[in-house]
Coordinates of C-alpha atoms in Angstrom, one line a residue:
M1 CA -32.1 -0.6 90.8
S2 CA -28.9 -2.4 89.8
A3 CA -27.8 -2.6 86.2
L4 CA -27.4 -6.4 85.9
R5 CA -30.7 -8.4 85.7
V6 CA -31.6 -12.1 85.6
V7 CA -35.1 -13.7 85.2
L8 CA -36.2 -16.9 86.9
L9 CA -38.4 -19.3 85.0
G10 CA -39.6 -22.7 86.1
V11 CA -42.4 -25.2 86.6
L12 CA -44.6 -25.0 89.7
G13 CA -43.0 -26.6 92.7
H14 CA -39.5 -26.9 91.3
G15 CA -37.9 -24.5 93.7
K16 CA -37.9 -21.2 91.7
T17 CA -39.2 -19.0 94.4
F18 CA -37.2 -20.8 97.1
L19 CA -34.1 -19.9 95.1
F20 CA -35.3 -16.3 94.8
N21 CA -35.7 -16.1 98.6
K22 CA -32.3 -17.6 99.2
I23 CA -30.5 -15.1 96.9
T24 CA -32.5 -12.0 98.0
E25 CA -33.1 -13.0 101.7
A26 CA -36.8 -12.3 101.1
N27 CA -39.7 -14.2 102.4
E28 CA -42.0 -14.8 99.4
P29 CA -44.5 -17.6 99.9
V30 CA -43.2 -21.0 98.7
I31 CA -45.1 -24.2 97.8
F32 CA -43.7 -27.6 97.0
G33 CA -46.3 -28.9 94.6
G34 CA -50.0 -27.9 94.3
K35 CA -51.5 -24.6 93.3
S36 CA -49.4 -21.6 92.3
V37 CA -48.6 -19.0 94.9
T38 CA -46.6 -16.6 92.7
K39 CA -49.2 -15.0 90.4
Q40 CA -47.3 -11.7 89.7
I41 CA -43.8 -10.5 88.9
V42 CA -41.6 -10.0 91.9
I43 CA -38.3 -8.1 91.6
G44 CA -35.6 -8.4 94.3
Q45 CA -32.0 -7.4 94.8
A46 CA -29.3 -10.0 95.5
A47 CA -28.4 -9.7 99.1
H48 CA -24.7 -10.6 98.5
G49 CA -24.2 -9.3 94.9
E50 CA -25.0 -6.3 92.7
F51 CA -27.7 -7.7 90.4
E52 CA -31.4 -7.7 90.2
I53 CA -33.4 -11.0 90.1
V54 CA -36.9 -11.4 88.8
D55 CA -39.3 -14.1 90.0
T56 CA -42.2 -15.1 87.7
P57 CA -45.4 -17.2 87.9
G58 CA -44.7 -20.9 87.4
F59 CA -45.4 -23.0 84.3
D60 CA -48.0 -25.8 84.5
A61 CA -50.6 -23.7 86.4
I62 CA -53.9 -25.5 86.9
E63 CA -56.0 -22.3 86.9
D64 CA -55.5 -18.7 85.6
K65 CA -53.2 -20.0 82.9
L66 CA -53.4 -16.8 80.9
L67 CA -52.5 -14.7 83.9
H68 CA -49.5 -16.9 84.6
A69 CA -48.3 -16.8 81.0
A70 CA -48.8 -13.0 80.9
G71 CA -46.5 -12.7 84.0
V72 CA -43.7 -14.6 82.3
I73 CA -44.1 -12.6 79.1
A74 CA -44.2 -9.3 81.0
A75 CA -41.1 -10.2 83.1
L76 CA -39.1 -11.1 80.0
A77 CA -40.1 -7.8 78.2
Q78 CA -39.8 -5.6 81.3
G79 CA -36.2 -4.5 80.5
D80 CA -32.8 -5.6 79.2
V81 CA -31.8 -9.0 80.6
N82 CA -28.3 -10.5 81.2
R83 CA -29.4 -14.1 81.9
I84 CA -32.4 -16.3 82.0
L85 CA -32.2 -18.9 84.8
V86 CA -34.4 -21.9 84.1
V87 CA -35.0 -23.9 87.3
V88 CA -35.7 -27.6 86.8
K89 CA -36.1 -30.2 89.5
C90 CA -33.5 -33.0 89.6
E91 CA -35.4 -36.2 88.7
R92 CA -35.5 -38.7 85.8
T93 CA -33.6 -37.3 82.9
D94 CA -36.5 -37.7 80.4
L95 CA -38.7 -35.7 82.8
M96 CA -36.1 -33.0 83.2
I97 CA -35.7 -32.7 79.4
K98 CA -39.5 -32.5 79.0
N99 CA -39.8 -29.7 81.5
I100 CA -36.9 -27.7 80.1
K101 CA -38.3 -28.0 76.6
K102 CA -41.7 -26.8 77.9
I103 CA -40.1 -23.7 79.5
I104 CA -37.6 -22.7 76.8
G105 CA -39.9 -23.3 73.8
S106 CA -40.8 -19.6 73.6
I107 CA -37.2 -18.3 74.1
Q108 CA -35.3 -20.5 71.6
R109 CA -33.9 -17.5 69.9
Y110 CA -32.3 -16.4 73.2
K111 CA -30.7 -19.7 74.0
D112 CA -27.3 -18.2 74.5
L113 CA -28.7 -16.4 77.6
I114 CA -30.0 -19.5 79.3
T115 CA -28.5 -21.2 82.3
I116 CA -30.2 -24.3 83.7
I117 CA -30.5 -24.4 87.5
V118 CA -30.9 -28.0 88.6
S119 CA -32.6 -27.9 92.0
Y120 CA -33.2 -30.5 94.7
W121 CA -29.7 -31.8 94.1
D122 CA -29.5 -32.8 97.8
E123 CA -32.0 -35.6 97.1
K124 CA -29.7 -37.0 94.5
Q125 CA -26.8 -36.7 96.9
R126 CA -28.7 -38.7 99.5
N127 CA -29.3 -41.5 97.1
I128 CA -25.6 -41.5 96.1
I129 CA -24.5 -41.6 99.7
K130 CA -26.9 -44.5 100.4
N131 CA -25.5 -46.6 97.6
N132 CA -21.8 -45.8 98.1
K133 CA -20.0 -46.4 101.3
S134 CA -16.6 -44.6 100.8
V135 CA -16.4 -40.9 100.4
E136 CA -14.2 -41.3 97.4
D137 CA -16.9 -43.4 95.6
Q138 CA -19.5 -40.9 96.6
Q139 CA -17.6 -38.0 95.1
K140 CA -16.9 -39.9 92.0
Q141 CA -20.5 -40.9 91.6
E142 CA -21.7 -37.4 92.1
L143 CA -19.3 -36.0 89.6
E144 CA -20.4 -38.6 87.0
A145 CA -24.1 -37.9 87.7
K146 CA -23.5 -34.1 87.1
Q147 CA -21.6 -34.8 83.9
D148 CA -24.3 -37.0 82.6
I149 CA -27.0 -34.4 83.2
E150 CA -24.9 -31.7 81.7
Q151 CA -24.3 -33.8 78.6
D152 CA -28.0 -34.6 78.2
I153 CA -28.9 -30.9 78.4
K154 CA -26.1 -30.1 75.9
N155 CA -27.2 -32.8 73.5
N156 CA -30.8 -31.8 73.6
F157 CA -30.6 -28.0 73.7
N158 CA -26.9 -27.1 73.1
I159 CA -27.0 -25.3 76.5
K160 CA -23.7 -25.6 78.3
S161 CA -24.3 -23.4 81.3
V162 CA -25.6 -25.6 84.2
I163 CA -25.7 -25.0 88.0
F164 CA -26.7 -27.5 90.7
T165 CA -28.3 -26.3 93.9
S166 CA -29.4 -27.9 97.1
F167 CA -31.6 -26.9 100.1
D168 CA -28.7 -26.1 102.4
D169 CA -26.5 -24.3 99.9
D170 CA -24.8 -21.1 101.1
P171 CA -26.6 -18.1 99.5
I172 CA -23.2 -16.4 99.0
N173 CA -21.9 -19.3 97.0
I174 CA -25.0 -19.5 94.8
T175 CA -24.9 -15.7 94.3
N176 CA -21.2 -15.8 93.3
M177 CA -21.8 -18.6 90.7
I178 CA -24.7 -16.7 89.1
L179 CA -22.8 -13.4 89.2
H180 CA -19.8 -15.1 87.5
I181 CA -22.1 -16.2 84.6
I182 CA -24.0 -13.0 84.2
L183 CA -20.8 -10.8 84.1
Q184 CA -19.9 -12.7 80.9
S185 CA -23.4 -12.1 79.4
R186 CA -24.5 -9.2 77.3
F187 CA -27.6 -7.1 77.8
T188 CA -30.4 -8.3 75.6
K189 CA -33.9 -7.0 75.0
I190 CA -36.3 -9.9 74.6
N191 CA -39.2 -9.4 72.2
L192 CA -41.4 -12.5 71.9
Q193 CA -43.2 -12.9 68.6
E194 CA -46.9 -13.5 68.5
S195 CA -46.3 -17.0 67.1
E196 CA -43.9 -17.8 70.0
I197 CA -46.5 -16.7 72.6
Y198 CA -49.5 -18.6 71.3
S199 CA -47.7 -21.7 70.1
Q200 CA -45.5 -22.2 73.2
F201 CA -47.4 -21.1 76.3
D202 CA -50.2 -23.2 77.7
L203 CA -53.3 -20.9 77.6
L204 CA -56.1 -23.4 77.2
S205 CA -58.4 -24.0 80.1
L206 CA -61.5 -26.2 79.4
D207 CA -64.1 -27.8 81.5
E208 CA -64.6 -31.6 81.4
E209 CA -67.2 -31.6 78.7
S210 CA -65.3 -29.1 76.4
E211 CA -62.1 -31.1 77.1
M212 CA -63.8 -34.2 75.7
E213 CA -65.0 -32.5 72.6
F214 CA -61.6 -30.9 72.1
N215 CA -59.9 -34.3 72.4
K216 CA -62.3 -35.7 69.7
S217 CA -61.3 -32.9 67.4
I218 CA -57.6 -33.6 68.1
N219 CA -58.0 -37.3 67.3
K220 CA -59.8 -36.6 64.0
I221 CA -56.9 -34.3 62.9
K222 CA -54.1 -36.5 64.3
N223 CA -55.4 -39.8 62.8
G224 CA -55.8 -38.3 59.4
F225 CA -52.5 -36.6 59.4
R226 CA -50.6 -39.4 61.0
R227 CA -51.7 -41.8 58.2
I228 CA -50.1 -39.4 55.7
S229 CA -47.0 -38.8 57.8
K230 CA -46.4 -42.5 58.1
S231 CA -46.4 -42.9 54.3
F232 CA -43.9 -40.0 54.1
L233 CA -41.7 -41.7 56.7
K234 CA -41.9 -45.0 54.8
Y235 CA -40.9 -43.3 51.5
I236 CA -38.0 -41.5 53.1
E237 CA -36.8 -44.7 54.8
N238 CA -36.8 -46.6 51.4
Q239 CA -34.8 -44.0 49.5
K240 CA -31.4 -45.1 48.4
L241 CA -28.4 -42.8 49.2
D242 CA -27.2 -42.9 45.6
E243 CA -30.5 -41.6 44.2
P244 CA -29.5 -38.7 41.9
Y245 CA -32.2 -36.3 43.1
L246 CA -32.4 -37.5 46.7
I247 CA -31.6 -34.1 48.4
D248 CA -34.0 -32.1 46.2
K249 CA -36.8 -34.7 46.8
L250 CA -36.4 -34.7 50.5
H251 CA -36.3 -31.0 50.7
Y252 CA -39.4 -30.8 48.6
L253 CA -41.1 -33.4 50.9
S254 CA -40.3 -31.3 54.0
L255 CA -42.1 -28.3 52.4
V256 CA -45.1 -30.3 51.2
I257 CA -45.8 -32.1 54.5
K258 CA -46.2 -28.7 56.2
D259 CA -48.7 -27.6 53.5
I260 CA -50.6 -30.8 54.0
A261 CA -50.7 -30.1 57.8
N262 CA -52.1 -26.7 57.2
Q263 CA -54.7 -28.0 54.8
K264 CA -55.9 -30.6 57.4
I265 CA -56.5 -27.8 59.9
E266 CA -58.2 -25.6 57.3
D267 CA -60.5 -28.4 56.2
F268 CA -61.4 -29.2 59.7
E269 CA -62.2 -25.5 60.5
K270 CA -64.4 -25.2 57.4
N271 CA -66.4 -28.3 58.4
H272 CA -66.6 -27.4 62.1
G273 CA -66.6 -23.5 62.1
D274 CA -69.9 -23.1 63.8
Y275 CA -68.9 -25.4 66.7
M276 CA -65.5 -23.7 67.1
N277 CA -67.2 -20.3 67.2
E278 CA -69.0 -21.6 70.3
T279 CA -65.9 -22.8 72.1
Y280 CA -65.3 -21.3 75.6
D281 CA -62.7 -21.7 78.3
T282 CA -63.6 -22.1 82.0
D283 CA -64.0 -18.3 82.4
G284 CA -66.5 -18.2 79.6
V285 CA -64.2 -16.5 77.0
N286 CA -64.4 -17.6 73.4
I287 CA -61.2 -19.3 72.4
R288 CA -61.6 -20.0 68.7
Y289 CA -58.1 -18.7 68.0
L290 CA -56.5 -21.0 70.6
Y291 CA -58.4 -23.9 69.2
H292 CA -56.7 -23.3 65.8
I293 CA -53.3 -23.1 67.4
Y294 CA -53.7 -26.1 69.7
L295 CA -54.9 -28.3 66.8
K296 CA -51.6 -27.3 65.0
K297 CA -49.6 -28.1 68.1
E298 CA -51.1 -31.6 68.3
I299 CA -49.9 -32.6 64.9
R300 CA -46.6 -30.8 65.2
L301 CA -44.8 -33.8 66.6
D302 CA -45.8 -35.9 63.6
L303 CA -44.8 -33.0 61.3
E304 CA -41.4 -32.6 63.0
Q305 CA -40.8 -36.4 62.8
V306 CA -41.1 -36.3 59.0
I307 CA -38.8 -33.3 58.7
K308 CA -36.2 -34.8 61.1
K309 CA -36.3 -38.1 59.2
A310 CA -35.7 -36.2 56.0
Q311 CA -32.8 -34.3 57.5
S312 CA -31.3 -37.5 58.9
K313 CA -31.4 -39.1 55.5
M314 CA -29.8 -36.1 53.9
K315 CA -27.0 -36.2 56.4
E316 CA -26.2 -39.8 55.3
S317 CA -25.8 -38.7 51.7
Q318 CA -22.2 -37.7 50.8
N319 CA -23.7 -35.1 48.3
H320 CA -25.4 -32.9 50.9
C321 CA -24.0 -29.8 52.4
F322 CA -24.1 -31.3 55.9
N323 CA -20.9 -33.1 55.0
W324 CA -19.3 -29.8 53.9
I325 CA -19.8 -28.0 57.2
K326 CA -16.7 -28.2 59.3
Q327 CA -15.1 -26.5 62.3
C328 CA -11.6 -25.0 62.6
P329 CA -9.8 -27.1 65.3
Y330 CA -8.0 -24.0 66.5
C331 CA -10.5 -21.1 66.7
G332 CA -13.7 -23.1 66.5
L333 CA -15.1 -21.0 63.6
V334 CA -17.6 -23.0 61.5
W335 CA -17.2 -23.1 57.7
I336 CA -19.1 -24.5 54.8
K337 CA -17.1 -25.5 51.7
V338 CA -18.5 -24.0 48.5
V339 CA -15.7 -24.7 46.1
G340 CA -12.0 -25.6 46.2
C341 CA -9.9 -25.9 49.4
E342 CA -10.1 -29.7 49.5
Y343 CA -6.5 -30.0 50.6
E344 CA -4.1 -27.6 52.4
T345 CA -5.6 -24.2 53.1
T346 CA -6.0 -21.7 55.9
C347 CA -8.8 -20.8 58.2
G348 CA -10.4 -17.7 56.7
N349 CA -9.2 -18.3 53.1
R350 CA -12.6 -17.7 51.6
V351 CA -13.4 -18.1 48.0
Y352 CA -15.6 -15.5 46.4
S353 CA -18.7 -17.5 45.3
S354 CA -21.5 -15.2 44.4
F355 CA -23.2 -18.0 42.5
D356 CA -23.2 -20.5 45.3
D357 CA -26.7 -21.8 45.9
L358 CA -26.4 -21.0 49.6
L359 CA -25.7 -17.3 48.9
R360 CA -28.3 -16.9 46.2
K361 CA -32.1 -16.9 46.5
P362 CA -33.2 -20.5 45.7
E363 CA -35.3 -21.1 42.6
K364 CA -38.9 -22.2 43.0
L365 CA -39.2 -25.9 43.6
N366 CA -41.7 -26.8 40.9
R367 CA -40.0 -29.8 39.3
Y368 CA -41.7 -32.5 41.5
K369 CA -45.2 -33.7 42.2
I370 CA -46.3 -36.0 44.9
I371 CA -48.7 -38.9 44.2
I372 CA -50.6 -40.3 47.3
K373 CA -52.2 -43.6 46.7
N374 CA -53.7 -45.6 49.6
D375 CA -51.0 -45.7 52.3
S376 CA -48.0 -44.9 50.1
I377 CA -46.6 -42.0 48.2
D378 CA -44.4 -41.5 45.2
V379 CA -42.5 -38.4 44.0
E380 CA -42.3 -37.8 40.2
I381 CA -40.0 -35.4 38.4
E382 CA -41.9 -33.2 36.1
Q383 CA -40.7 -32.3 32.7
E384 CA -38.2 -29.5 32.8
K385 CA -37.4 -26.7 30.4
K386 CA -33.7 -27.0 31.2
T387 CA -32.8 -28.6 27.9
E388 CA -34.0 -25.5 25.9
N389 CA -32.1 -23.1 28.2
Q390 CA -28.9 -25.2 28.0
Q391 CA -29.0 -25.0 24.2
A392 CA -29.6 -21.3 24.3
I393 CA -26.8 -20.7 26.8
K394 CA -24.4 -22.9 24.8
Q395 CA -25.0 -20.8 21.7
D396 CA -24.6 -17.4 23.4
E397 CA -21.1 -16.5 22.2
D398 CA -21.1 -13.2 24.0
I399 CA -20.8 -14.9 27.4
Y400 CA -17.8 -16.9 26.5
L401 CA -16.0 -14.1 24.7
K402 CA -16.3 -12.0 27.9
L403 CA -15.0 -14.9 30.1
Y404 CA -12.1 -15.5 27.7
N405 CA -11.1 -11.8 27.5
S406 CA -11.1 -11.6 31.3
V407 CA -8.2 -14.1 31.6
K408 CA -6.5 -14.3 28.2
D409 CA -3.5 -12.2 29.3
D410 CA -2.6 -14.4 32.2
P411 CA 0.6 -16.4 31.2
I412 CA -0.4 -19.7 33.0
F413 CA -3.9 -19.7 31.5
S414 CA -2.6 -18.8 28.0
M415 CA 0.0 -21.6 28.1
N416 CA -2.5 -24.3 29.1
F417 CA -5.3 -23.0 27.0
Q418 CA -3.3 -23.2 23.7
I419 CA -2.8 -26.9 24.2
Y420 CA -6.6 -27.5 24.2
L421 CA -7.3 -25.2 21.3
I422 CA -5.9 -27.8 18.9
N423 CA -9.1 -29.8 19.2
Y424 CA -11.7 -27.2 20.2
E425 CA -13.0 -23.8 19.3
I426 CA -12.6 -21.0 21.8
N427 CA -16.3 -20.8 22.7
Q428 CA -16.7 -24.5 23.0
L429 CA -13.7 -24.8 25.2
I430 CA -14.7 -21.9 27.5
Y431 CA -18.2 -23.4 27.7
N432 CA -16.7 -26.7 28.9
F433 CA -14.5 -24.9 31.5
A434 CA -17.4 -22.7 32.8
T435 CA -19.8 -25.6 33.3
Q436 CA -17.2 -27.7 35.0
L437 CA -15.8 -24.9 37.2
I438 CA -18.9 -22.9 38.2
G439 CA -21.8 -25.0 36.9
Y440 CA -24.7 -24.6 34.7
E441 CA -26.8 -22.8 37.3
S442 CA -24.3 -19.9 37.4
L443 CA -24.4 -19.5 33.6
S444 CA -28.2 -19.7 33.7
Y445 CA -28.4 -17.0 36.4
Y446 CA -26.3 -14.7 34.2
Y447 CA -28.3 -15.6 31.1
E448 CA -31.6 -14.7 32.8
N449 CA -30.4 -11.4 34.2
K450 CA -27.7 -10.1 31.8
D451 CA -26.8 -7.0 33.8
E452 CA -23.4 -5.6 34.8
E453 CA -23.6 -7.0 38.3
S454 CA -24.3 -10.6 37.3
E455 CA -21.7 -10.3 34.5
Q456 CA -19.0 -9.3 37.1
M457 CA -20.1 -12.0 39.4
L458 CA -19.8 -14.6 36.6
I459 CA -16.3 -13.4 35.7
N460 CA -15.1 -13.4 39.3
E461 CA -16.5 -16.9 39.8
F462 CA -14.8 -18.1 36.6
K463 CA -11.4 -16.6 37.6
N464 CA -11.6 -18.2 41.1
G465 CA -12.5 -21.6 39.6
L466 CA -9.4 -21.4 37.3
R467 CA -7.2 -20.2 40.2
V468 CA -8.2 -23.0 42.5
N469 CA -7.4 -25.6 39.8
G470 CA -4.0 -24.1 39.0
W471 CA -5.0 -22.5 35.7
L472 CA -4.5 -18.9 36.8
S473 CA -1.7 -17.0 38.4
N474 CA -2.1 -16.3 42.1
D475 CA -1.2 -12.7 41.6
Y476 CA -3.6 -12.2 38.7
N477 CA -6.2 -9.6 39.7
N478 CA -5.0 -10.1 43.3
E479 CA -7.5 -7.6 44.6
I480 CA -10.2 -10.4 44.5
I481 CA -8.2 -12.5 46.9
T482 CA -7.0 -9.9 49.3
E483 CA -10.5 -8.6 50.1
Q484 CA -11.5 -12.0 51.5
Q485 CA -9.0 -12.2 54.4
S486 CA -11.2 -10.8 57.1
L487 CA -12.4 -13.9 59.0
G488 CA -10.8 -16.9 60.7
C489 CA -7.6 -17.4 62.6
G490 CA -5.4 -17.9 59.5
R491 CA -3.8 -21.1 60.8
Q492 CA -3.1 -23.9 58.3
I493 CA -5.6 -26.7 58.0
V494 CA -6.1 -29.7 55.6
W495 CA -9.8 -29.5 54.7
K496 CA -10.3 -33.1 53.7
D497 CA -8.9 -34.3 57.0
L498 CA -11.3 -32.3 59.1
P499 CA -14.4 -34.3 60.3
P500 CA -17.9 -33.0 59.3
L501 CA -19.6 -31.0 62.0
S502 CA -21.6 -33.2 64.4
G503 CA -23.3 -33.3 67.8
P504 CA -25.1 -30.4 69.4
L505 CA -23.6 -27.7 67.2
L506 CA -24.9 -29.3 64.0
Q507 CA -28.2 -29.9 65.7
E508 CA -28.4 -26.3 66.6
L509 CA -27.9 -25.3 62.9
L510 CA -30.5 -27.8 61.6
T511 CA -33.3 -27.7 64.3
P512 CA -36.6 -27.2 62.6
E513 CA -38.2 -24.5 64.7
L514 CA -41.4 -24.4 62.5
L515 CA -42.4 -21.0 63.9
D516 CA -43.5 -20.1 60.3
Y517 CA -45.9 -23.1 60.6
F518 CA -47.6 -21.4 63.6
N519 CA -47.3 -17.9 62.1
D520 CA -49.0 -18.7 58.8
Q521 CA -51.8 -16.2 59.0
D522 CA -53.0 -17.0 55.5
Q523 CA -54.0 -20.5 56.7
L524 CA -55.9 -19.0 59.7
L525 CA -59.5 -18.2 59.2
K526 CA -58.9 -17.9 55.5
D527 CA -62.5 -17.7 54.4
E528 CA -63.9 -14.1 54.1
A529 CA -67.4 -15.4 55.3
D530 CA -66.0 -16.2 58.7
D531 CA -65.7 -12.6 59.8
I532 CA -67.2 -13.4 63.1
A533 CA -64.3 -15.7 63.9
K534 CA -61.8 -13.0 63.0
E535 CA -63.6 -10.6 65.4
L536 CA -63.6 -13.2 68.2
Q537 CA -59.9 -13.8 67.6
K538 CA -59.2 -10.1 68.0
T539 CA -61.0 -9.9 71.3
Y540 CA -59.0 -12.8 72.7
K541 CA -55.7 -11.3 71.5
D542 CA -56.7 -8.0 73.2
L543 CA -57.4 -9.9 76.4
V544 CA -53.9 -11.4 76.3
N545 CA -52.3 -8.0 75.7
Q546 CA -54.3 -6.5 78.5
A547 CA -53.3 -9.3 80.9
I548 CA -49.6 -8.6 80.1
K549 CA -50.1 -4.9 80.8
E550 CA -51.9 -5.8 84.0
Q551 CA -48.9 -7.8 85.1
M552 CA -46.6 -4.9 84.2
K553 CA -48.7 -2.6 86.5
H554 CA -48.5 -5.0 89.4
I555 CA -44.8 -5.7 89.5
K556 CA -43.8 -6.1 93.1
V557 CA -40.4 -4.7 94.0
I558 CA -38.5 -5.9 97.2
P559 CA -35.7 -3.5 98.2
K560 CA -32.7 -4.7 100.2
Q561 CA -34.0 -2.9 103.3
Q562 CA -36.6 -5.5 104.5
N563 CA -38.5 -3.0 106.7
Q564 CA -39.6 -1.2 103.5
I565 CA -41.4 -4.2 102.0
Q566 CA -44.7 -3.9 103.8
T567 CA -44.9 -0.2 103.1
Q568 CA -44.2 -0.5 99.4
K569 CA -46.5 -3.5 99.0
Q570 CA -49.4 -1.5 100.6
E571 CA -48.7 1.5 98.3
N572 CA -48.8 -0.8 95.2
D573 CA -52.1 -2.4 96.4
D574 CA -53.7 0.9 97.1
Q575 CA -52.8 2.4 93.8
K576 CA -53.5 -0.5 91.5
G577 CA -55.9 -2.9 93.2
D578 CA -55.7 -6.6 93.4
I579 CA -54.2 -8.2 90.2
K580 CA -56.6 -11.3 90.4
Q581 CA -59.7 -9.0 90.6
N582 CA -58.5 -6.8 87.8
Y583 CA -57.9 -9.9 85.7
Q584 CA -61.4 -11.1 86.3
N585 CA -62.7 -7.6 85.3
L586 CA -60.8 -7.9 82.0
I587 CA -62.4 -11.3 81.4
Q588 CA -65.9 -9.9 82.0
E589 CA -65.2 -7.0 79.6
T590 CA -64.0 -9.5 76.9
K591 CA -67.1 -11.7 77.4
I592 CA -69.4 -8.6 76.9
Q593 CA -67.4 -7.7 73.7
Q594 CA -67.8 -11.2 72.3
Q595 CA -71.5 -11.3 73.0
Q596 CA -72.0 -8.0 71.2
I597 CA -70.0 -9.3 68.2
K598 CA -72.2 -12.4 68.0
R599 CA -75.4 -10.3 68.4
I600 CA -74.3 -8.0 65.5
Y601 CA -73.5 -10.9 63.2
S602 CA -76.7 -12.7 64.2
V603 CA -78.8 -9.6 63.2
K604 CA -76.8 -9.1 60.0
M605 CA -77.4 -12.7 59.0
M606 CA -81.2 -12.5 59.7
T607 CA -81.7 -9.2 57.8
D608 CA -79.6 -10.1 54.8
S609 CA -80.4 -13.8 54.2
S610 CA -79.7 -13.5 50.5
L611 CA -76.2 -12.3 51.1
Y612 CA -75.7 -15.1 53.6
E613 CA -76.9 -17.7 51.0
D614 CA -74.5 -16.2 48.4
T615 CA -71.7 -16.4 50.8
E616 CA -72.5 -20.0 51.6
T617 CA -72.5 -20.9 47.9
I618 CA -69.1 -19.2 47.5
N619 CA -67.8 -21.2 50.5
T620 CA -69.0 -24.5 49.1
S621 CA -67.5 -23.9 45.6
R622 CA -64.3 -22.7 47.2
T623 CA -64.0 -25.8 49.3
Q624 CA -64.6 -28.0 46.3
Q625 CA -62.2 -26.0 44.2
S626 CA -59.6 -26.3 47.0
E627 CA -60.2 -30.0 47.3
T628 CA -59.9 -30.4 43.5
Q629 CA -56.7 -28.4 43.4
S630 CA -55.3 -30.4 46.3
S631 CA -56.0 -33.6 44.6
K632 CA -54.3 -32.3 41.4
N633 CA -51.2 -31.3 43.4
I634 CA -51.1 -34.6 45.2

């Protein structure tokens, strides 16, 4: 085995296995549309380069969806990876983007390892030749077409590594292009989270009747949530940019809309729990857990639309941190301004800012409440206790004496301070300076903690605020400054002249992945009375894990010496059996386990009817209590 390794991912019929054969000079079966041929992991060696390439089952399988997904998951987890090659057929741009999104959804965290392989480029070339007579025009048109595709991929996914391949491409040239990329990539071990697996891979296989029932469920959830999401979108759209609490409100709305989405799913499951416990896929396996996940997936688009709309509105506001994120034009390092450095500064000249809201754990957002009425919403600011705290902090003389003593010996501060002392007392003057330079929140943080660490943080913040505004000598307590010179290129920049960060890089920073939305286990099967659903969920997860292990056991390895292929394949088949048959055996075992679970709970409910009735009463009151609480919150 060679050290370098790449993994091929792609939709069925997009040329993934064809590319594998071209690079390895193997002869794995290839289809161009229709049912999947590659159902297991196949590992080969590049015939003209020193790297290992892993072929995987394709996405969009019509049957054995779980087996296909297990193959992809097992291939990614099989060992350290240098590069993930996503093969997508060259067609209409919107279709290409849709297919790429489908494939990379589960590996968003490893986006820096992804290279997009655009296959069937020869079909595009034929169209270009047909529409352009001169060779010069053809070359120009082809270059522009490639640049357009690269830009669309970059804008949508911030992926800059793209290779175009055709049917008649020289295997050596393709191998060299891939090798050039992977030599610049690091080894990475890929560990997919449970939420990434269940929310991003298509595992749901239903017969026609079940599909109809499932679609009815989806429509009930979507229609109810869409009505609410539209009212949120309308509220966001109507907000004025000069609204004082705009940023806080929009952030609060982004959190609340996710809670409402979870509540919609939970309410549906409470009302239709019995039906969902009798939901099976085409193999007869109970898929209650997938039902929950897929209901969430269906309303995710509406949920993301609200969050993106809120983010877009925030970006328009001059008061939001989006406008303080900028990139050094020399080294490309991205910075966010927390205080000072509005004019001439250097890249890497950081200000010590322990009290900045971005570096401190945010306070609980309990100052707003949302009122939903008909098809509109309103956000009200609840009464705050801030006034009482402000008065207490203002009267705490100990704070201001410590701040004053920390800088009173500096000659610049002393000279300026004496001028203001004519009209103010020391404590009042220091209080005014502190609130203007570091803000009330910093003072409040110290007031609530009052320990040595928060005291030193407050003093350092105060000194830096004075220094930035020319009220403190640059060499006063110079150790605070010198410890900050560890990042950046050090070249001179004028902060106010730099444009705010934009385009794919900003999108990368702000993209709402919402994995926590799918990973919210408290919202899943929340009711203790639904133990049977929890047990059924466990059996399905066990089936997924066993399918992944089965794929691991049946990895097919193709050595460079072609005459060894048949011998090795025969040995693998003799030792481990047929992967499809083993998978069917796993399904039968899972069905037996699920039947036993239902039998146990059926007997339990018959022999302890009083307990069952108490449980039902608890459920009803809990539902009513939840609804009452929800209406209060709303």
